[in-house]
Coordinates of C-alpha atoms in Angstrom, one line a residue:
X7 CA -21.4 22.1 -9.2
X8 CA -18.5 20.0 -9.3
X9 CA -15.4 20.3 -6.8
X10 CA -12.4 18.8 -6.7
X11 CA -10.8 19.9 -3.3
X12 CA -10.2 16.3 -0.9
X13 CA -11.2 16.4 2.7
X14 CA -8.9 17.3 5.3
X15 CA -6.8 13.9 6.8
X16 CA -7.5 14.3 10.3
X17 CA -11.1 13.4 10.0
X18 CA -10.6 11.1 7.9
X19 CA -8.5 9.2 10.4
X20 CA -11.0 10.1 13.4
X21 CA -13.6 7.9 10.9
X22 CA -11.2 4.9 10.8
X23 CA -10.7 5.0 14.6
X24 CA -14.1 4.0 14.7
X25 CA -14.4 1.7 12.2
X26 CA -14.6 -1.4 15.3
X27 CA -17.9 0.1 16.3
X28 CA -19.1 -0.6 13.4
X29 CA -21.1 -4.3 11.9
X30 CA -22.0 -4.7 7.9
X31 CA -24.3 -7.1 7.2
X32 CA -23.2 -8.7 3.6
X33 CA -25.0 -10.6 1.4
X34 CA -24.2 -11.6 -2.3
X35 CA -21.9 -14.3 -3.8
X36 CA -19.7 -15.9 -2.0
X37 CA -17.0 -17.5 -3.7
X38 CA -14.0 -19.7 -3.1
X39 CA -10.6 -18.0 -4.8
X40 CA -7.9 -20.8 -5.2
X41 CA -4.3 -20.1 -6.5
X42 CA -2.3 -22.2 -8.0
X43 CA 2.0 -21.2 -7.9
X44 CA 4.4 -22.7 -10.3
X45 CA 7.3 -22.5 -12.8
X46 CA 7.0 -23.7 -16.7
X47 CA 9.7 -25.2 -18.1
X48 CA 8.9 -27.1 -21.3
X49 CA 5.9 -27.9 -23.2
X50 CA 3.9 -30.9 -22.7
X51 CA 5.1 -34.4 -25.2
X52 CA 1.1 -34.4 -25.2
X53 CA -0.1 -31.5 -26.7
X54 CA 1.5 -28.0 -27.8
X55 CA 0.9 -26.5 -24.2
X56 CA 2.8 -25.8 -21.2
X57 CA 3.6 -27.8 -18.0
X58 CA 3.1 -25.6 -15.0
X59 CA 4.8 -27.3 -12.0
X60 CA 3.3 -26.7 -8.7
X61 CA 5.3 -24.8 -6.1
X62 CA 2.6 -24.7 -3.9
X63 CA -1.4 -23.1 -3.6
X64 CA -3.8 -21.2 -1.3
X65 CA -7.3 -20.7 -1.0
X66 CA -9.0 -17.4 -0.1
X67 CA -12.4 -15.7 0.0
X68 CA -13.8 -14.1 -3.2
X69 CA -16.9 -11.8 -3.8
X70 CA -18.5 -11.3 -0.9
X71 CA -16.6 -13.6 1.2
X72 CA -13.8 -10.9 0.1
X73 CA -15.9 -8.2 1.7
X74 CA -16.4 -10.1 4.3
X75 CA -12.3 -10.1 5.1
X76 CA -12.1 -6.9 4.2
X77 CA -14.6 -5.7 6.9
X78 CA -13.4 -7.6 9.6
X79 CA -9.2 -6.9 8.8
X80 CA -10.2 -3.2 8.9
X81 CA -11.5 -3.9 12.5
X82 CA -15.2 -4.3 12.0
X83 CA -17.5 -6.8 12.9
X84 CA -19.3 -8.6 9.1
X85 CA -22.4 -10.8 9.1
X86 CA -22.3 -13.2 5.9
X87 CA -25.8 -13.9 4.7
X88 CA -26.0 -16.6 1.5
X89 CA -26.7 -19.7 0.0
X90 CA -23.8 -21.7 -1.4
X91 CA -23.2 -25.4 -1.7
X92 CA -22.9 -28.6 0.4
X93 CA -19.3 -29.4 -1.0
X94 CA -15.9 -29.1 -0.4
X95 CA -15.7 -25.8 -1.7
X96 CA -18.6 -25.1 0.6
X97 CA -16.8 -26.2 3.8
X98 CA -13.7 -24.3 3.2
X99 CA -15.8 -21.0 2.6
X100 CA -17.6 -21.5 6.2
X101 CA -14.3 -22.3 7.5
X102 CA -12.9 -19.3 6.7
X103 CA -15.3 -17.0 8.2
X104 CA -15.4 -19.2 11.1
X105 CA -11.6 -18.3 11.7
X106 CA -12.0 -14.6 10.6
X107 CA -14.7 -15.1 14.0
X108 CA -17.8 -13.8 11.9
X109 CA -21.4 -15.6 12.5
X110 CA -21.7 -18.2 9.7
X111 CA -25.2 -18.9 11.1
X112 CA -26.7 -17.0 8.3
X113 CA -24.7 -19.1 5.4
X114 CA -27.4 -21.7 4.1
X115 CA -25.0 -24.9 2.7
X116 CA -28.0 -26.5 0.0
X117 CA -27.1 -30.1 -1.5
X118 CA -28.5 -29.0 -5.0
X119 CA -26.5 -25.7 -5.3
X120 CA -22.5 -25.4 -6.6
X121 CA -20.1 -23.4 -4.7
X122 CA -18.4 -21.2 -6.9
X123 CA -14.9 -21.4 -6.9
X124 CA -11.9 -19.7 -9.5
X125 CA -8.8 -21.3 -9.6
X126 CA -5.8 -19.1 -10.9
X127 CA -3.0 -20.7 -12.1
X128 CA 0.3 -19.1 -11.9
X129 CA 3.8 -19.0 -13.6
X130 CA 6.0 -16.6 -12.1
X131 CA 3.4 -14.4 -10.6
X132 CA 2.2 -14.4 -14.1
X133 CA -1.2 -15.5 -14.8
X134 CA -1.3 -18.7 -17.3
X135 CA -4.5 -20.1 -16.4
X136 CA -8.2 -19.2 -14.9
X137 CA -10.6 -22.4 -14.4
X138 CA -14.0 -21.4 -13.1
X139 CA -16.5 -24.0 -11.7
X140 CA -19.9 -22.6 -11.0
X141 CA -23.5 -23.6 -11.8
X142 CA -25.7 -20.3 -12.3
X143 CA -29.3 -20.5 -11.6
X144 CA -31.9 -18.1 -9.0
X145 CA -32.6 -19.3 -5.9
X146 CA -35.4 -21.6 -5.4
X147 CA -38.4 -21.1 -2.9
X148 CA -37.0 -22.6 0.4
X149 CA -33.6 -21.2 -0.3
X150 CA -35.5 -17.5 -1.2
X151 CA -37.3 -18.2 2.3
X152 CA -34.1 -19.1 4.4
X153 CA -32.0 -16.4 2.7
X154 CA -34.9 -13.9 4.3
X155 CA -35.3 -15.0 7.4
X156 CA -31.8 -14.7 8.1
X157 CA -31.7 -11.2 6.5
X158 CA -34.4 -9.9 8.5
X159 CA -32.9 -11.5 11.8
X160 CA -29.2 -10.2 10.7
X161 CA -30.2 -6.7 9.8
X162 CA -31.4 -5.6 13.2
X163 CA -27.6 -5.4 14.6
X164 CA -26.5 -4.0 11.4
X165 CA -25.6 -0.4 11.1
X166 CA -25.2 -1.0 7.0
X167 CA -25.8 -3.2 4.5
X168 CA -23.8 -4.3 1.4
X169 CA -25.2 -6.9 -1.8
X170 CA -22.1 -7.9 -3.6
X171 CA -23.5 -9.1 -6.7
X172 CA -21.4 -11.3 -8.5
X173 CA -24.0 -12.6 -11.3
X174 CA -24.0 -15.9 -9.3
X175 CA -27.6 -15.9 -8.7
X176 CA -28.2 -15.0 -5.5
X177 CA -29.5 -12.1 -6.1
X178 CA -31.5 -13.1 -9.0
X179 CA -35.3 -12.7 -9.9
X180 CA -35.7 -10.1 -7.7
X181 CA -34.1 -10.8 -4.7
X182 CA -31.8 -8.0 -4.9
X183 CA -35.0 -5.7 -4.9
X184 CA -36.6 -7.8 -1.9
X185 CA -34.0 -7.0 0.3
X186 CA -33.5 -3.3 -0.7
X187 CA -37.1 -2.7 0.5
X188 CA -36.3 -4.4 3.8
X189 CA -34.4 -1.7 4.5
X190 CA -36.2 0.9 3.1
X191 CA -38.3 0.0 5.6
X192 CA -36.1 -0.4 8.2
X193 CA -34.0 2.8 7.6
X194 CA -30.5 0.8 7.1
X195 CA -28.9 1.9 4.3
X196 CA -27.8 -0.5 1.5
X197 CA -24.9 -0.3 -1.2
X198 CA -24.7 -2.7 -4.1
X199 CA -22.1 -3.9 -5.8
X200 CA -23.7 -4.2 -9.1
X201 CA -23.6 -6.6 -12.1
X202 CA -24.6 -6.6 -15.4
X203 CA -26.5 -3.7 -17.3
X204 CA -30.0 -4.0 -16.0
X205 CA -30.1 -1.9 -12.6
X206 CA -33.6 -1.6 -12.3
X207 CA -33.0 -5.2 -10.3
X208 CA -31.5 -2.5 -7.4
X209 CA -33.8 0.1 -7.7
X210 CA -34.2 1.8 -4.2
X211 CA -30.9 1.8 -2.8
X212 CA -29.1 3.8 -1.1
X213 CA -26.3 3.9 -3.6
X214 CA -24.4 1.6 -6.3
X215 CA -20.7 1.4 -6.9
X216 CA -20.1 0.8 -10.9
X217 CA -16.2 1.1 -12.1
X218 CA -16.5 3.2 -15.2
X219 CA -16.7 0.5 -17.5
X220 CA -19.6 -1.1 -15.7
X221 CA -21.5 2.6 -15.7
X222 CA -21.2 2.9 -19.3
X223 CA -22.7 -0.5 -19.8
X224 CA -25.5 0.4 -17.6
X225 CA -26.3 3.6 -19.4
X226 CA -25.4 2.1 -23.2
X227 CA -22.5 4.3 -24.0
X228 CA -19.1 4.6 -22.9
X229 CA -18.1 7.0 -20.8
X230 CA -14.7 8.7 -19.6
X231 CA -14.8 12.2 -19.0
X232 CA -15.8 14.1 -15.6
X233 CA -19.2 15.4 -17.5
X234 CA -19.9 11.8 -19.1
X235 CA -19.4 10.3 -15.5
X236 CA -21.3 12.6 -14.4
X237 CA -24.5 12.7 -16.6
X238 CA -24.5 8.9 -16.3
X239 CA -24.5 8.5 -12.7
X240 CA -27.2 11.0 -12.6
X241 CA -29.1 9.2 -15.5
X242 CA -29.1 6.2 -13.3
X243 CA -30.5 8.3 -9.7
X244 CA -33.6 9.6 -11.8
X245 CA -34.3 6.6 -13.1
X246 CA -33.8 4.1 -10.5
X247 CA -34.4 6.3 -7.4
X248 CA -30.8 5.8 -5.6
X249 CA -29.6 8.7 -3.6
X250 CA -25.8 8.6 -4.8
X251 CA -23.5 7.0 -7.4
X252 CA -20.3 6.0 -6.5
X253 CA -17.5 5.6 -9.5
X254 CA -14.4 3.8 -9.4
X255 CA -12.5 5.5 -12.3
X256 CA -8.8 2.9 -12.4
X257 CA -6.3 5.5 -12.4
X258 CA -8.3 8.2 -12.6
X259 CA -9.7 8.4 -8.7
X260 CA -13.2 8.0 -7.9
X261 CA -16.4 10.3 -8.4
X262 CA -19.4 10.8 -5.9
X263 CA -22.1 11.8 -8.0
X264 CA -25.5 12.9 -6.0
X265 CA -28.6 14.9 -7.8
X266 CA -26.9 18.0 -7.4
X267 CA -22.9 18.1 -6.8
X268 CA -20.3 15.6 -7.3
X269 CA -16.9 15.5 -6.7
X270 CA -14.0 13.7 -8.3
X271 CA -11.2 12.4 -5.6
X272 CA -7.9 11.7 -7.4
X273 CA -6.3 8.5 -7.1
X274 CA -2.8 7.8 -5.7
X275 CA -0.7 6.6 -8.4
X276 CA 1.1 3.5 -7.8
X277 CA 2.5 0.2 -9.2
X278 CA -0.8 -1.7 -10.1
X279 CA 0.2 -5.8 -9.8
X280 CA -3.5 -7.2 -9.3
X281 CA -6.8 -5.5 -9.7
X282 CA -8.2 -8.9 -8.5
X283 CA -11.3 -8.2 -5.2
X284 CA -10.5 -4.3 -5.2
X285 CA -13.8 -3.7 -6.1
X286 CA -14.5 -5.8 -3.1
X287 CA -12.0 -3.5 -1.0
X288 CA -13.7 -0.8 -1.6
X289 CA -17.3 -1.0 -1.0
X290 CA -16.2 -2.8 2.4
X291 CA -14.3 0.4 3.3
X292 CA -17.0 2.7 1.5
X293 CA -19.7 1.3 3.8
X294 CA -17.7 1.4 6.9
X295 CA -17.1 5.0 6.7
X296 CA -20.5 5.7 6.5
X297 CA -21.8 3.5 9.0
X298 CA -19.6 5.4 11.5
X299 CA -21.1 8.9 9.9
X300 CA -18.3 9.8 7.7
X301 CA -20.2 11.7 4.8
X302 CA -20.3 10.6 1.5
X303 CA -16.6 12.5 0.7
X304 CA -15.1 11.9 3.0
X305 CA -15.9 8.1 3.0
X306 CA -15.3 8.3 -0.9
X307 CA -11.5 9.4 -0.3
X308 CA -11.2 6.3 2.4
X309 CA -12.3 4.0 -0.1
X310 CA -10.1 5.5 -3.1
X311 CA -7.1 5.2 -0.6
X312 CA -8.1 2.0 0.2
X313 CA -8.7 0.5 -3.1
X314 CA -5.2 2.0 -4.3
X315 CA -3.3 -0.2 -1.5
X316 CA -5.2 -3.9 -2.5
X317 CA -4.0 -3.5 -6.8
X318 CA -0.4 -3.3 -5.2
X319 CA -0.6 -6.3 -4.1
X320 CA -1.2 -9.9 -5.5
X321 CA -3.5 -12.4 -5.7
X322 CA -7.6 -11.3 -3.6
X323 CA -6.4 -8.9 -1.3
X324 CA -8.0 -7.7 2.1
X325 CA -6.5 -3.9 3.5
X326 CA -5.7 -3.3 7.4
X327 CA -6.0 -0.3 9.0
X328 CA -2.6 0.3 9.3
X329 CA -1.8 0.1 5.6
X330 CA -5.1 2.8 4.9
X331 CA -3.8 4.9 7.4
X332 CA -0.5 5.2 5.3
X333 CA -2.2 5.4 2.0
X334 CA -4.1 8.6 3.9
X335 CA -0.9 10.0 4.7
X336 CA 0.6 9.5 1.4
X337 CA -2.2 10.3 -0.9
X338 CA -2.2 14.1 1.4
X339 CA 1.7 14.5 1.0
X340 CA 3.1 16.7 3.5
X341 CA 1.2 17.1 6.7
X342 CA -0.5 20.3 6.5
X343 CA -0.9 22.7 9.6
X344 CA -4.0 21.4 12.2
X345 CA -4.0 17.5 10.1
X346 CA -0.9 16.9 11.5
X347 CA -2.7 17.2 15.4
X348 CA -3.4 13.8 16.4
X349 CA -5.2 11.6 19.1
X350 CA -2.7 8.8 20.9
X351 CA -4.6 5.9 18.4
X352 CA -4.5 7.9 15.1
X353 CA -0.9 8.6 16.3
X354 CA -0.1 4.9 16.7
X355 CA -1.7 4.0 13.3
X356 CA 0.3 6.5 11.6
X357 CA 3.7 5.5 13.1
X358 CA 2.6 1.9 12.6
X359 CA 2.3 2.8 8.6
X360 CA 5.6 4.6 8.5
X361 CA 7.2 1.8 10.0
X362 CA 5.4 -0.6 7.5
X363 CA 7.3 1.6 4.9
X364 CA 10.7 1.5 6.3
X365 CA 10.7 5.1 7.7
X366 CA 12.4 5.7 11.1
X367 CA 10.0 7.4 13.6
X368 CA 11.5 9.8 16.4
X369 CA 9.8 11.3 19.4
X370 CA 10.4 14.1 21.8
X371 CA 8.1 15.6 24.2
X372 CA 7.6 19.0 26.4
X373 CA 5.6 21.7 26.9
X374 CA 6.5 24.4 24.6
X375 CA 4.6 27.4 26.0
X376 CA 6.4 30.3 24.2
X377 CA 8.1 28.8 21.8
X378 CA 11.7 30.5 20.8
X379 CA 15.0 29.6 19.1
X380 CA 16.1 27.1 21.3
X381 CA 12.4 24.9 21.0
X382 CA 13.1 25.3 16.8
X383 CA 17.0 24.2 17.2
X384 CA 15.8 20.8 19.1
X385 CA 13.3 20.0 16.9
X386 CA 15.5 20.4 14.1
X387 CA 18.5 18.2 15.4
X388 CA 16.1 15.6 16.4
X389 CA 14.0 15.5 12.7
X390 CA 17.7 14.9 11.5
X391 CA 17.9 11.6 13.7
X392 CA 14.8 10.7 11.8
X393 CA 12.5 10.1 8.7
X394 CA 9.5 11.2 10.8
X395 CA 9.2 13.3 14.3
X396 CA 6.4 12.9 16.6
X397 CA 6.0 15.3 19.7
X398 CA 4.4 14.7 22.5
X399 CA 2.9 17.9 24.0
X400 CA 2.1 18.6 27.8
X401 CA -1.7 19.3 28.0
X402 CA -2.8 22.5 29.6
X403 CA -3.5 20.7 33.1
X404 CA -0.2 18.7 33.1
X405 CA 1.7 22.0 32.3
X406 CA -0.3 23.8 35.4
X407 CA 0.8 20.4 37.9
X408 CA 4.2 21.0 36.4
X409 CA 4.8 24.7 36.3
X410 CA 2.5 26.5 38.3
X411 CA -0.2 28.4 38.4
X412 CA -0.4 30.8 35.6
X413 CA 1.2 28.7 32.9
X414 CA 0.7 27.5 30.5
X415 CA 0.4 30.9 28.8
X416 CA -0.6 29.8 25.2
X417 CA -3.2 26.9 25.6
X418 CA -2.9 23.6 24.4
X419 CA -4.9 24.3 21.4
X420 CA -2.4 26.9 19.7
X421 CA 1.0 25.5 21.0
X422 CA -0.3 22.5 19.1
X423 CA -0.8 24.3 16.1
X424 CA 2.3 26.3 15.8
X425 CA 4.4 23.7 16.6
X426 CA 1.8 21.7 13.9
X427 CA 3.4 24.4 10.8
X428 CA 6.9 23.6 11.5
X429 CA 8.6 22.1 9.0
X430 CA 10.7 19.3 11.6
X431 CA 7.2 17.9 13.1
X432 CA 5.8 15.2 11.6
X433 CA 2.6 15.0 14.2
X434 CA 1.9 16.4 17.3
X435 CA 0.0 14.8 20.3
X436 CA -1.2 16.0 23.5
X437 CA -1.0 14.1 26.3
X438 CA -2.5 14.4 29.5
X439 CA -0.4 12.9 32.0
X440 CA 2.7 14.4 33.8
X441 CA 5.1 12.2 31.8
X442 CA 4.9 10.9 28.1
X443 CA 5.8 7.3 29.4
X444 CA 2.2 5.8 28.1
X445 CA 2.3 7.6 24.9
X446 CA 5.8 6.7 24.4
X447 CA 4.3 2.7 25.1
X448 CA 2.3 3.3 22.6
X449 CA 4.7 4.8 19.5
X450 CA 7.2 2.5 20.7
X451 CA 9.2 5.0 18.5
X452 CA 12.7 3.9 17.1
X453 CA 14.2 7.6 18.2
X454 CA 14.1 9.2 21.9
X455 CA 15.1 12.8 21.2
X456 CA 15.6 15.1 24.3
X457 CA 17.5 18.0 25.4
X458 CA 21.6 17.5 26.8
X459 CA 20.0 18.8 29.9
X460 CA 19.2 15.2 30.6
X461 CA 21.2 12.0 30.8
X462 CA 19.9 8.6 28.9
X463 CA 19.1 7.2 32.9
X464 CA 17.2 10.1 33.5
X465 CA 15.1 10.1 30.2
X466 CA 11.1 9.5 30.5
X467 CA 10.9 6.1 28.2
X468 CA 14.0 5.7 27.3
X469 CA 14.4 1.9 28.8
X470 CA 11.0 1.1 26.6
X471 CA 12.4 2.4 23.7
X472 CA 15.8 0.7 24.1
X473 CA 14.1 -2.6 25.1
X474 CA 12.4 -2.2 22.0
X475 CA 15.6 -2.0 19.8
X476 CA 15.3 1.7 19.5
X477 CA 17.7 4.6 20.9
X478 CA 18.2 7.6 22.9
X479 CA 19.4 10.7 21.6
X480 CA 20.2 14.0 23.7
X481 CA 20.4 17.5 21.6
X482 CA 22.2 20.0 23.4
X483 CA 20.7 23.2 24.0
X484 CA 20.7 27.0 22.9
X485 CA 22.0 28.4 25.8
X486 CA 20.1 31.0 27.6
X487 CA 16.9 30.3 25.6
X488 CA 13.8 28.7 28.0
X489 CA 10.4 29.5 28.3
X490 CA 10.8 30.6 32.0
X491 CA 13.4 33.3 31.3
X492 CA 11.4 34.5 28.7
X493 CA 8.3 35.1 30.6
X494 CA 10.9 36.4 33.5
X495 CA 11.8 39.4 31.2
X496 CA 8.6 40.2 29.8
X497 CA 7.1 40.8 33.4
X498 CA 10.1 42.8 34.3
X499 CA 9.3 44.8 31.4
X500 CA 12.6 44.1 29.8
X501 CA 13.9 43.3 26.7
X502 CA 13.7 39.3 25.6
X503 CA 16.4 39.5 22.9

């Protein structure tokens, strides 16, 4: 059966909260990306070609070391396992992961083995140039032996494991295979990044991650529609014994295929400016949602969101939380209903995306019990102050300290979802303390909404959020309407109109 229904945000964003629990032991192809930035502006006396002049370069990870930045920007902790060269190229790549703070001590550097590297040159963020140096070839006996013996002592503080198989030859003659069984054996799931057409070489994994051209190449045909997607990934399980298939489809989403049911997740559409390491983008964030037990969905639409941020941007891109958490919120439009009840961190994420997109962020905060007229009027006033409204809502203990015994009467759980369907709240989140001053620390919002009743000196936050560059806005109030009167009326048996 085949659905197309995508998971609900909130647990989406309870997976990436947990993402820094989480460590991915990586091994594959590790190469150095250089770019090269310039302008042309006449052809060489020399021969009928351009002359790019330089406006500057940078070096970045590629292939796995791409995987490996991805992994650790997204909060996680990445062990590189690999065999590259004793040169310059070499160096920098070790360097690199050194700063990012992930172990190099499994990164073999072997004097009769090339570093890959790619430079790009550039001409107006326009592509004029790409000059690849690489030598090809399997590993040889002591480097096979090193690269295992890290493996092995690597994968017991792994939670997951990823090959990023960039045809370089690590992963040659059967070492791809080799290390699959290791963790058959040791009950660590593995996800490859696959290469070429032949994928017997990963037989045994846990799953692969083709893009569509790549699947049709493994399976001899192209493919393109859901049901040719479909009946190739499951071509590949039977014959190669992996338990899923995971399809990047360009603009067409991506597809989790298993023996019996797949689903299709529909991408976000956006500029694309460089497709360069997205592949490497999301397998990273594929691996991490299932290493903190998001299931195969769920951690399908992370990755989809994930890998739609990194081709919006140029040159090997890593992702950070704070840009996936938007991506989530975007690809979802409007907050629906209980997805828009958040934890303090999701909360802080989120507002940390809007921000990252230019929205202004307001807050207000109270306890909302019963809520009538005058509850709706103040949210609406203050969700005009701003592109996005968070409330802060009194807990069920904090509303007892502050109004009695008795109260609140609705618990926590349904004022937070009735104030979650209006239309003026962007989020809500419950906090437990008498006062929102932590939370508000934490939103560092641009927008302080409360009622008239209050002056700016009396306002819970509002020297934070002025400190901060923000401001303090004061509603006035529906007169007569409060939560008090109306629970005054109802146990006098009168009428609460």
């Amino acid at each position: 059966m085949i659905k197309h229904n995508p998971p609900s945000p909130e647990p989406l964003h309870r997976a990436i909260a947990r993402f820094g629990q989480a460590t991915v032991l990586v091994v594959g192809d590790f190469i150095l990306d250089r770019f090269v930035n310039g302008v042309i502006e006449r052809i060489s006396p020399e021969a009928p070609i351009p002359v790019l002049h330089g406006r500057g370069e940078n070096s970045t990870m590629g292939g796995a070391g791409n995987v490996v930045a991805n992994i650790v920007s997204l909060g996680a902790s990445a062990v590189p396992v690999s065999v590259i060269g004793a040169d310059a190229a070499g160096d920098n790549l070790v360097r690199m992961l050194r700063e990012l703070g992930a172990d190099t001590s499994g990164l073999s550097q072997e004097r009769g083995r090339m570093t890959s590297s790619k430079s790009r040159f550039s001409a107006l963020n326009q592509q004029v140039l790409r000059f690849d140096e690489e030598d090809i070839k399997p590993l040889g006996a002591a480097e096979r032996a090193g690269l295992m013996r890290h493996f092995r002592a690597a994968l017991t503080r792994a939670d997951i494991v990823i090959l990023s198989d960039y045809g370089k030859g690590i992963l040659l003659d059967g070492v791809a295979g080799d290390l699959i069984a290791i963790c058959r054996e040791a009950g660590k799931p593995v996800l490859v990044d696959p290469k070429g057409r032949d994928y017997a070489r990963y037989a045994g994994a846990t799953a692969i991650t083709p893009n569509r051209k790549e699947l049709g190449e493994a399976v001899g045909h192209a493919v393109f529609s859901d049901d040719e997607i479909v009946g190739a990934a499951r071509g590949l399980i039977t014959a190669h014994g992996f338990d899923f298939v995971v399809a990047t489809r360009s603009e067409k989403g991506m597809s989790v295929i298993g023996p019996d049911e797949a689903r299709h997740i529909a991408t976000q559409a956006r500029e694309v400016f460089d497709v360069s390491g997205a592949g490497d983008t999301v397998i990273a964030s594929f691996a991490l949602a299932l290493a903190v037990g998001a299931d195969t969905v769920m951690a399908a639409s992370i990755a989809n969101a994930a890998g739609g941020v990194v081709v919006g941007k140029r040159g090997t891109a890593r992702l950070t939380v704070e840009e996936l958490t938007g991506a989530l919120f975007r690809s979802h439009g409007p907050t629906a209903h209980k997805d828009a009840i958040l934890d303090a961190t999701s909360a802080a994420r989120m507002v940390a995306a809007w921000k990252e997109e230019g929205l202004s962020v307001g807050f207000t905060n109270g306890c909302f019990d019963i809520l009538h007229a005058g509850h709706v009027s103040l949210l609406h006033a203050a969700r005009s102050q701003c592109d996005r409204l968070v409330l802060g809502l009194n807990s069920d203990a904090s509303v007892r300290r502050l109004k009695g015994a008795g109260r609140p009467v609705n618990d926590q759980h349904d004022r937070a979802c009735v104030l979650a369907a209006l239309a003026s709240v962007d989020a809500v989140v419950v906090f437990e303390e008498d006062t929102p001053l932590a939370l508000i620390e934490a939103l560092l919002p641009d927008i302080l909404v409360k009622g008239a009743d209050y002056t700016v000196d009396t306002v819970v936050g509002a020297e934070v959020v002025q400190k901060a560059g923000g401001r303090v806005v004061l509603i006035d109030l529906v007169a007569g309407k409060s939560t008090t009167n109306t629970i005054g009326k109802l146990r006098a048996g009168g009428t609460t109109n």
